[in-house]
PDB file of C-alpha atoms in Angstrom:
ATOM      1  CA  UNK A1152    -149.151   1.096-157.972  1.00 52.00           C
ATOM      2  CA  UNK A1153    -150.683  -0.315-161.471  1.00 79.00           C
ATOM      3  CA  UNK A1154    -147.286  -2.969-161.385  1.00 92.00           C
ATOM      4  CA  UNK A1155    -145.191  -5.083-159.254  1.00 96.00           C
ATOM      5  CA  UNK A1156    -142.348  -2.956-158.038  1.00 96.00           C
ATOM      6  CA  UNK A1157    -139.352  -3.908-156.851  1.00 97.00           C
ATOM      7  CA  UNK A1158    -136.452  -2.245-154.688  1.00 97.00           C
ATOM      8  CA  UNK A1159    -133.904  -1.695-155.003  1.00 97.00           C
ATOM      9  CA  UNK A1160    -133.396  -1.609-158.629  1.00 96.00           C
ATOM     10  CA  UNK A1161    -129.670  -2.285-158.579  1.00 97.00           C
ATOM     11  CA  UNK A1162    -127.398  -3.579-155.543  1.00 97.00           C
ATOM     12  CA  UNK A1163    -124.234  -3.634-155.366  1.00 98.00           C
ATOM     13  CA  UNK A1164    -122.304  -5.521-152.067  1.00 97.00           C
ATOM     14  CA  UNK A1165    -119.744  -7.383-151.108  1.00 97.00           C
ATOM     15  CA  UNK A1166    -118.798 -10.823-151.022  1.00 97.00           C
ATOM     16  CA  UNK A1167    -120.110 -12.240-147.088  1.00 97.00           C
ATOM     17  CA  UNK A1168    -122.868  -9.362-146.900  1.00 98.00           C
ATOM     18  CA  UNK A1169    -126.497  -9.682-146.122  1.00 98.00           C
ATOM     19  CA  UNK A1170    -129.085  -8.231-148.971  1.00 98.00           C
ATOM     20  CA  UNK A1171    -132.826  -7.827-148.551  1.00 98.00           C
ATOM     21  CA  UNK A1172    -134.580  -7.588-151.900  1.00 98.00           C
ATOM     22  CA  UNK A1173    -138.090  -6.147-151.596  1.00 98.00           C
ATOM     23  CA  UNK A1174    -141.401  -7.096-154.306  1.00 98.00           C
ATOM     24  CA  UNK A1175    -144.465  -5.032-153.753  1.00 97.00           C
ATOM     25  CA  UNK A1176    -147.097  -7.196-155.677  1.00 96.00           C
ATOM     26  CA  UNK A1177    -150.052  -6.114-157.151  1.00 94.00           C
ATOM     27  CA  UNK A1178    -153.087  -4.898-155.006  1.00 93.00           C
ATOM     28  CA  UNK A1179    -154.778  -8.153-154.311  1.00 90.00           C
ATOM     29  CA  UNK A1180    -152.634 -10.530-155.738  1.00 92.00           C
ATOM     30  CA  UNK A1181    -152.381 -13.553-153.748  1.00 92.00           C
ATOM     31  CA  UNK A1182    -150.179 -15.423-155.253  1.00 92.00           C
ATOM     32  CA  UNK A1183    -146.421 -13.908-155.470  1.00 95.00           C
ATOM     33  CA  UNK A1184    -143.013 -15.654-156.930  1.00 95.00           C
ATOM     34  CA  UNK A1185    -139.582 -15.196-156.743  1.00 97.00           C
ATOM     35  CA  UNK A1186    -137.199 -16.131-159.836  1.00 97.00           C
ATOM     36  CA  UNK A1187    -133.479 -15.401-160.250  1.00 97.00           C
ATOM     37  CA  UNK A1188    -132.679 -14.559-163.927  1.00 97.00           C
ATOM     38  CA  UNK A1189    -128.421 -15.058-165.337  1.00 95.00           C
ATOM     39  CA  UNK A1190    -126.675 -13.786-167.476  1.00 92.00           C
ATOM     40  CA  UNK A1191    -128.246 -15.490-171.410  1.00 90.00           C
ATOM     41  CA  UNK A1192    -130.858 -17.655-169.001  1.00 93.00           C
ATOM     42  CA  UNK A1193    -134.637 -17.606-168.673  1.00 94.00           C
ATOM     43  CA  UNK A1194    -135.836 -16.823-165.339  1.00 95.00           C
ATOM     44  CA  UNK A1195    -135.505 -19.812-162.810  1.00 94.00           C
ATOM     45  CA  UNK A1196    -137.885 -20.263-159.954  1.00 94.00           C
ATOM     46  CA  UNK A1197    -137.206 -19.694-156.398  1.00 96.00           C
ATOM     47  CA  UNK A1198    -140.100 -19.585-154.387  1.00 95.00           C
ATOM     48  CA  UNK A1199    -143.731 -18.800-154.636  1.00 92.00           C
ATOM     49  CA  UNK A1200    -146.410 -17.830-151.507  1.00 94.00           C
ATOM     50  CA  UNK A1201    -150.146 -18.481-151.607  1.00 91.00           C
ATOM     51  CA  UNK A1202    -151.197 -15.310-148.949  1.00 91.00           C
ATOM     52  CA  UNK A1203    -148.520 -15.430-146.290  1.00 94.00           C
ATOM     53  CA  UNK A1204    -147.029 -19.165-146.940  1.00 92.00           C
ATOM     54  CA  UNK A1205    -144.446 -20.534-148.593  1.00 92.00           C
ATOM     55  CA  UNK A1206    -146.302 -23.067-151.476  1.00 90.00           C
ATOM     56  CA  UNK A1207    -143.207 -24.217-153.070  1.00 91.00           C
ATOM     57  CA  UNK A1208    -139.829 -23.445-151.743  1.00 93.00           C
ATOM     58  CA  UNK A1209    -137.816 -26.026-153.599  1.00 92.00           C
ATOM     59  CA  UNK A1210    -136.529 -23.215-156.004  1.00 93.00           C
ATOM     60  CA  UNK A1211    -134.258 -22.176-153.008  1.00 96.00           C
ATOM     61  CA  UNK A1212    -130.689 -23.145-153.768  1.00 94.00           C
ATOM     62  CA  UNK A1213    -129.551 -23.189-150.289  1.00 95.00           C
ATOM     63  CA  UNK A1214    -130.246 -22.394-146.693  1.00 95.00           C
ATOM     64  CA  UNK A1215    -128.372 -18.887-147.597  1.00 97.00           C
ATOM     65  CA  UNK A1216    -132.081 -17.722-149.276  1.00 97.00           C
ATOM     66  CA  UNK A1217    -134.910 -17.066-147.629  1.00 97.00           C
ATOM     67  CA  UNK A1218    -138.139 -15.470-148.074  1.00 97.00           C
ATOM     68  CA  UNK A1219    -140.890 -13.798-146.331  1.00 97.00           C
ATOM     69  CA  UNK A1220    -144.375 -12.270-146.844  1.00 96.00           C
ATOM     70  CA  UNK A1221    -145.384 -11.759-143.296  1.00 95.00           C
ATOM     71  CA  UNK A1222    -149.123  -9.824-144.176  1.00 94.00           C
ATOM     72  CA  UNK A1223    -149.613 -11.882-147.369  1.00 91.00           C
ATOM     73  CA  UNK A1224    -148.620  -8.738-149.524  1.00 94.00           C
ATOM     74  CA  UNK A1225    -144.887  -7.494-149.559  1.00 97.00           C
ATOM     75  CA  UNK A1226    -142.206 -10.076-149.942  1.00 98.00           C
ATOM     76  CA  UNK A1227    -138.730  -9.650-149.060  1.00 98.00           C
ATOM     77  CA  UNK A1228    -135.810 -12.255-150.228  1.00 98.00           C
ATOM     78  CA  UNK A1229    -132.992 -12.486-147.783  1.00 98.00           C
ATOM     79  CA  UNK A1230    -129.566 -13.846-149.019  1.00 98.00           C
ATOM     80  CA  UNK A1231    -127.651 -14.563-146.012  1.00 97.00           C
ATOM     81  CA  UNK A1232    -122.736 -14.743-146.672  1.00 97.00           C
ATOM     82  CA  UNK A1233    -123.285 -13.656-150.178  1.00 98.00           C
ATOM     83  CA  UNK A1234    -121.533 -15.555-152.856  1.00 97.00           C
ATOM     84  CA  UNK A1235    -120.024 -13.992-156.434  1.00 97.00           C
ATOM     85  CA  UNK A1236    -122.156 -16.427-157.928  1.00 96.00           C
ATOM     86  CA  UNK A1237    -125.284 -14.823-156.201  1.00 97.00           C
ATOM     87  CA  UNK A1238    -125.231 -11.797-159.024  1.00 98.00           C
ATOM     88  CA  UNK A1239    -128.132 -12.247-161.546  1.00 97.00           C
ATOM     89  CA  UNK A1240    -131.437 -10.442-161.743  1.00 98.00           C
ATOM     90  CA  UNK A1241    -133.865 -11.079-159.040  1.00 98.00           C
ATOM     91  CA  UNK A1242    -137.648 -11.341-160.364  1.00 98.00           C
ATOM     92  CA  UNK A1243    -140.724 -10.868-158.621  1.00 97.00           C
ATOM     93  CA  UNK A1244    -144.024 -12.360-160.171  1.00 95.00           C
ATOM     94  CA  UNK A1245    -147.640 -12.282-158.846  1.00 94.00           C
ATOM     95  CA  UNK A1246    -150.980 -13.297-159.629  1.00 91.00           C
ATOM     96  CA  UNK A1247    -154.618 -12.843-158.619  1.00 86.00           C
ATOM     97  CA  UNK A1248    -156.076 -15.975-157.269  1.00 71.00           C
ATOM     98  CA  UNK A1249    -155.140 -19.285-158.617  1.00 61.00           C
ATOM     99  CA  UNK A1250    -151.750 -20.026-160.076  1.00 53.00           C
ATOM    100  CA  UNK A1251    -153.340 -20.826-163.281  1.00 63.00           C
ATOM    101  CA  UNK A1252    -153.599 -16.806-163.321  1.00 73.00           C
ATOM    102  CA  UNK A1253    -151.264 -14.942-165.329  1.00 83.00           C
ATOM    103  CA  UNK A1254    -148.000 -13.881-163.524  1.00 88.00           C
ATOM    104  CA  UNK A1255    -147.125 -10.235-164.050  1.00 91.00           C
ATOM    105  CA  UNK A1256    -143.786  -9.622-163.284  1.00 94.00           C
ATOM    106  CA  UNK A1257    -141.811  -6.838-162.037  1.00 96.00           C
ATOM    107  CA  UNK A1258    -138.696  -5.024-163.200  1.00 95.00           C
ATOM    108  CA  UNK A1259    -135.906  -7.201-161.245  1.00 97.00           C
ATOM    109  CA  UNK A1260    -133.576  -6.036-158.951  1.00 98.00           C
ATOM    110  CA  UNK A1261    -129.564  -6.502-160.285  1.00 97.00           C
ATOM    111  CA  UNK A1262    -127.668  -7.832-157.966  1.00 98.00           C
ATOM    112  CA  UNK A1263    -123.950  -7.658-158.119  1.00 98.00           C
ATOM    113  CA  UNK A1264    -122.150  -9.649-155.588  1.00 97.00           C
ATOM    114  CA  UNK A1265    -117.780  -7.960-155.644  1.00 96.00           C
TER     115      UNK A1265
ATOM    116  CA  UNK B 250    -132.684 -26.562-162.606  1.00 52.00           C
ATOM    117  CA  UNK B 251    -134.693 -28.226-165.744  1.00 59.00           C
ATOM    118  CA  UNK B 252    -135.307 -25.999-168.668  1.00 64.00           C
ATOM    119  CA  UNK B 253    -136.641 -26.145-172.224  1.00 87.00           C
ATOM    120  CA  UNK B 254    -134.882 -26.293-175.093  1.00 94.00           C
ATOM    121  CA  UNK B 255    -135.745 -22.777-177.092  1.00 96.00           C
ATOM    122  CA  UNK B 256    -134.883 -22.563-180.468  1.00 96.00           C
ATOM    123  CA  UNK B 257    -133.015 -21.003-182.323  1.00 96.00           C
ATOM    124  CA  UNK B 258    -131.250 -19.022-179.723  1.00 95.00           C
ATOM    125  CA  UNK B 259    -131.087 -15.768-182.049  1.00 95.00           C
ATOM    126  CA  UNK B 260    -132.477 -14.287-185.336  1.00 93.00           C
ATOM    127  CA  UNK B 261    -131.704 -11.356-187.031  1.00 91.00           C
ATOM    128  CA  UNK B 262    -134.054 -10.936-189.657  1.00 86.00           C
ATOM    129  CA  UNK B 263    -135.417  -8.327-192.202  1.00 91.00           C
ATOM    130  CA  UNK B 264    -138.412  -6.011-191.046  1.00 91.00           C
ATOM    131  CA  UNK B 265    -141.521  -8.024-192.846  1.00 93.00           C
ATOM    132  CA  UNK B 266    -140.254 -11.086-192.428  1.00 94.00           C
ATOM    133  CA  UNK B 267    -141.958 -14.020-190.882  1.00 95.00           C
ATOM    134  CA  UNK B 268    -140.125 -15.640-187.795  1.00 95.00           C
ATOM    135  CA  UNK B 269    -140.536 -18.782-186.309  1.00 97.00           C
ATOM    136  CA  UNK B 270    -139.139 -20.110-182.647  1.00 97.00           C
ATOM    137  CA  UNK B 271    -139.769 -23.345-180.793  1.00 97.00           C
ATOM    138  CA  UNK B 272    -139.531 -25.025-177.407  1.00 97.00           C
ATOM    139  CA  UNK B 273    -139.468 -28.686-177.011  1.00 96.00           C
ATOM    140  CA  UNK B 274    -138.639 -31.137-173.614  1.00 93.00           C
ATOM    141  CA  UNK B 275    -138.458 -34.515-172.988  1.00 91.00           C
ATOM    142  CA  UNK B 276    -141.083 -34.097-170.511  1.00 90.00           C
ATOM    143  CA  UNK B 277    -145.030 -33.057-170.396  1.00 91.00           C
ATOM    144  CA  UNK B 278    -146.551 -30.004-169.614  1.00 91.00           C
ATOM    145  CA  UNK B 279    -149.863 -28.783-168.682  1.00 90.00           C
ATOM    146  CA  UNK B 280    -149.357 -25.370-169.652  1.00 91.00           C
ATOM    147  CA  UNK B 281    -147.365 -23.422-172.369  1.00 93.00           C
ATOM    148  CA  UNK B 282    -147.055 -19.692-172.075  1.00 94.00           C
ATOM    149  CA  UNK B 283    -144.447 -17.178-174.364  1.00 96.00           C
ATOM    150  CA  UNK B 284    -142.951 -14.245-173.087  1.00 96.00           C
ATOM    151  CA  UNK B 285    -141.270 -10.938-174.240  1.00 97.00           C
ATOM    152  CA  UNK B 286    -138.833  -9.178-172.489  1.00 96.00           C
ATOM    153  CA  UNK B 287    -137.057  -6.146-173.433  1.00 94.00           C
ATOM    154  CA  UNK B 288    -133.983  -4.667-171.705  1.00 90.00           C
ATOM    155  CA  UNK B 289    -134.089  -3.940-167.834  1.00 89.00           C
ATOM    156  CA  UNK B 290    -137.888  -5.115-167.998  1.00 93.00           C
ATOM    157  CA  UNK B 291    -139.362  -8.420-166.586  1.00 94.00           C
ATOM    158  CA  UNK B 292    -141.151 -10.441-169.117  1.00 95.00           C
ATOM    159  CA  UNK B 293    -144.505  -9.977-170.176  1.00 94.00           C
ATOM    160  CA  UNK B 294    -146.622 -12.748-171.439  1.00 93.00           C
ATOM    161  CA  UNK B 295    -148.048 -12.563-175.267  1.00 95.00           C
ATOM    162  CA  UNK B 296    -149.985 -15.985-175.374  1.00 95.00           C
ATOM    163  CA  UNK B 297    -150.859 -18.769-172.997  1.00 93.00           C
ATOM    164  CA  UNK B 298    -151.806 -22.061-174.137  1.00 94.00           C
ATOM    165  CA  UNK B 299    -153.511 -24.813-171.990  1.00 90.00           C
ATOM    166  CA  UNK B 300    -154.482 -27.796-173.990  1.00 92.00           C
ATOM    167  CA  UNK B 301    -152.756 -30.267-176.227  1.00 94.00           C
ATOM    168  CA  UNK B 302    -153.316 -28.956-179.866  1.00 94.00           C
ATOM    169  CA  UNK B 303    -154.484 -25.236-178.722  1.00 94.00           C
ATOM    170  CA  UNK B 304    -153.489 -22.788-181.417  1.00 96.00           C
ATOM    171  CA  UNK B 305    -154.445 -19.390-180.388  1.00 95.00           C
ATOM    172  CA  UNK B 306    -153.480 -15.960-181.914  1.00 96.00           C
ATOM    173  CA  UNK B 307    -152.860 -12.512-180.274  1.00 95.00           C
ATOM    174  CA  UNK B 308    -152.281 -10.393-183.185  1.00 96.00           C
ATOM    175  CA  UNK B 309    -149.642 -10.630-185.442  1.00 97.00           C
ATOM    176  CA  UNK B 310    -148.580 -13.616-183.126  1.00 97.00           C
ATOM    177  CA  UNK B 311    -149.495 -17.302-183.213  1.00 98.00           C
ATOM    178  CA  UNK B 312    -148.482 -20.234-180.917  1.00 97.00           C
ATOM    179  CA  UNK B 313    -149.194 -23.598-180.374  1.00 97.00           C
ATOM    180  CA  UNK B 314    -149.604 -26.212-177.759  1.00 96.00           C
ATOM    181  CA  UNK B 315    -147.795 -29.061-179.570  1.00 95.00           C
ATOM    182  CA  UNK B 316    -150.416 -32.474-179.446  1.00 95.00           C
ATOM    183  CA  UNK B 317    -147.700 -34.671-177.488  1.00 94.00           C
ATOM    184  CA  UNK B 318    -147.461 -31.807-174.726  1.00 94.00           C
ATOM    185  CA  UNK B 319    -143.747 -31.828-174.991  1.00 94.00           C
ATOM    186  CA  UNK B 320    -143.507 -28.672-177.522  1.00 95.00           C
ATOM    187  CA  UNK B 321    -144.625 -25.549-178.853  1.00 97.00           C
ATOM    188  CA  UNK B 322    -144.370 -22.612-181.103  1.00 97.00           C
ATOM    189  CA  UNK B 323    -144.595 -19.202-181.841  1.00 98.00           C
ATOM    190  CA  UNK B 324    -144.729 -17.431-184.905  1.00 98.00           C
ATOM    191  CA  UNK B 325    -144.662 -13.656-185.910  1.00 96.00           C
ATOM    192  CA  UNK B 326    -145.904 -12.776-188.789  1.00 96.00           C
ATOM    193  CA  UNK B 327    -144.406  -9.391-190.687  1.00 95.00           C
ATOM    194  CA  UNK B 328    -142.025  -8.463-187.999  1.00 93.00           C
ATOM    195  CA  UNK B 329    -141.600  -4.679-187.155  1.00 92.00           C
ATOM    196  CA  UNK B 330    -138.509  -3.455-185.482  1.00 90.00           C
ATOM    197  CA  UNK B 331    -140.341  -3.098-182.069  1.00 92.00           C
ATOM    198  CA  UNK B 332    -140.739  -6.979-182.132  1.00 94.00           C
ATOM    199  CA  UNK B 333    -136.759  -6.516-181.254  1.00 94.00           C
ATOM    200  CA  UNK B 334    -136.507  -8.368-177.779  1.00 95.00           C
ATOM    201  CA  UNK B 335    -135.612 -12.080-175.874  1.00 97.00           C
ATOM    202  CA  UNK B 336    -138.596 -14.118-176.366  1.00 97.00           C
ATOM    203  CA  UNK B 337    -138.843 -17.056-173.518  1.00 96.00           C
ATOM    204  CA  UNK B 338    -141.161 -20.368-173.766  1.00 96.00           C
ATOM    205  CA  UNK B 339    -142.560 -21.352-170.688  1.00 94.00           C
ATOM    206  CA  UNK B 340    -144.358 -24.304-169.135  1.00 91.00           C
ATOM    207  CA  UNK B 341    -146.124 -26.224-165.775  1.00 87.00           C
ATOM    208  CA  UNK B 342    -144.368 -29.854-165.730  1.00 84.00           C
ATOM    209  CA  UNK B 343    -147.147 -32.204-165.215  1.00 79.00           C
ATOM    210  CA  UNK B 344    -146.978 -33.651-161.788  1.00 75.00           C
ATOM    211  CA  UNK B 345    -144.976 -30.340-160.727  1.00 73.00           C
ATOM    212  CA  UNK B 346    -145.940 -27.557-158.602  1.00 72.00           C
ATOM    213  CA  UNK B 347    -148.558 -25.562-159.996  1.00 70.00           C
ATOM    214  CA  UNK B 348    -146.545 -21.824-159.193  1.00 75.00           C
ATOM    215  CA  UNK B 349    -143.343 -23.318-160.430  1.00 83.00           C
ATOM    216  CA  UNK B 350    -142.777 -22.186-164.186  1.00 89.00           C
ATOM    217  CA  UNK B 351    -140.076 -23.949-165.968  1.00 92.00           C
ATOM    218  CA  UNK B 352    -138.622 -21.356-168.780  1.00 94.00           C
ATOM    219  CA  UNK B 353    -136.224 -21.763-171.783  1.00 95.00           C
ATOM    220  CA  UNK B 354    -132.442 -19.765-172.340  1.00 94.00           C
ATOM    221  CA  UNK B 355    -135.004 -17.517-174.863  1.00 96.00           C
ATOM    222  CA  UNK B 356    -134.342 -16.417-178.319  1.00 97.00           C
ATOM    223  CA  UNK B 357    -133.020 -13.239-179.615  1.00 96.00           C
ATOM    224  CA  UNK B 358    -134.889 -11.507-181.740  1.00 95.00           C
ATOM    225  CA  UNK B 359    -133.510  -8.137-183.674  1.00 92.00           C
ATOM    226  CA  UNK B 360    -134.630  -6.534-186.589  1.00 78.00           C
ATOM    227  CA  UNK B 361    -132.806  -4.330-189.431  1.00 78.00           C
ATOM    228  CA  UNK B 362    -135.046  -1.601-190.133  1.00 68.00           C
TER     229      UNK B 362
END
């Protein structure tokens, strides 16, 4: 696709579930971020991969998130017992080579923790 | 986490108008980038800005890189009612990671036709 794309675009599950939030970066993009927007707040940074590793994962707010981007392309956040506090948009950034590159970033994908 | 302070944290202004928004922090940064997002979209960037004093213009927008490196600006001039949106500042910390953008609560832009 010409964008990052994320799935799903809304989620909706219950306190103590497991989620999987997916990012499809851009084609060739090797650089690929993870932000969690509020409610009123600017995005907030998670995570970010150079190819398939984890650069910076001091974002993470605790050892319930985790993410992966096994082939250095697709990245999928895990959020393991979710909390109410959890629900905010989920952003997905990438970049082309250094991380001086712009960041294009997808749609989000809502998540609403009952 | 750390974030900017953006301000002011809304407008509503007449279409024509000038408008003016800031970020400042009590720390340095390398880079200085403003954003536009509109509903159920991620943001978008409209200007980046990578050295102390940089003013650089995309359109009817203008921002600087503030000389201390703790602040910036943006300014639209003549405002149309598509300019409606949340406009974030955004910066690298010196001494922080590079992919690790720091971003202010935005400001609230809307427009009366």
């Amino acid at each position: 696709g010409a964008g990052v794309s994320q799935t799903p675009s809304n989620k909706v599950t219950e306190k103590g579930k497991y989620v999987e939030l997916r990012c499809d970066p851009i084609s060739g993009h090797t650089a690929l971020y993870w932000y969690r927007q509020s409610l009123g707040q600017g995005p907030e940074f998670l995570i970010y991969f150079q190819g398939t590793g984890a650069a910076d994962d001091s974002g993470l707010p605790n050892d319930r998130f985790f993410a992966v981007r096994p082939e250095g392309s697709v990245s999928t956040l895990k959020i393991q017992r979710t909390e109410r506090g959890d629900s905010a948009v989920y952003l997905c950034a990438s970049s082309s080579a250094g991380v001086t590159d712009t960041q294009y970033f997808g749609p989000g994908t809502r998540l609403t923790v009952l | 986490g750390q974030q900017l302070n953006q301000s002011p944290q809304s407008m509503f202004i007449q279409e024509g108008e000038d408008v003016s928004m800031n970020c400042t922090s009590s720390s340095i940064f390398n880079t200085w980038l403003w954003y536009k997002q509109d509903p159920g979209e991620g943001p978008v960037l409209l200007i980046a800005l990578y050295k102390a004093g940089e003013l650089t213009s995309n359109g009817r927008l203008t921002a600087q890189f503030g000389i201390t490196r703790k602040d910036s600006f943006l300014n639209i001039s003549a405002s149309i009612p598509s300019d409606v949106g949340i406009y974030f500042c955004a910066g690298q910390l010196q001494g922080g990671s590079q992919g690790n953008l720091i971003f202010g609560k935005g400001t609230k832009l809307s427009v009366k036709p």
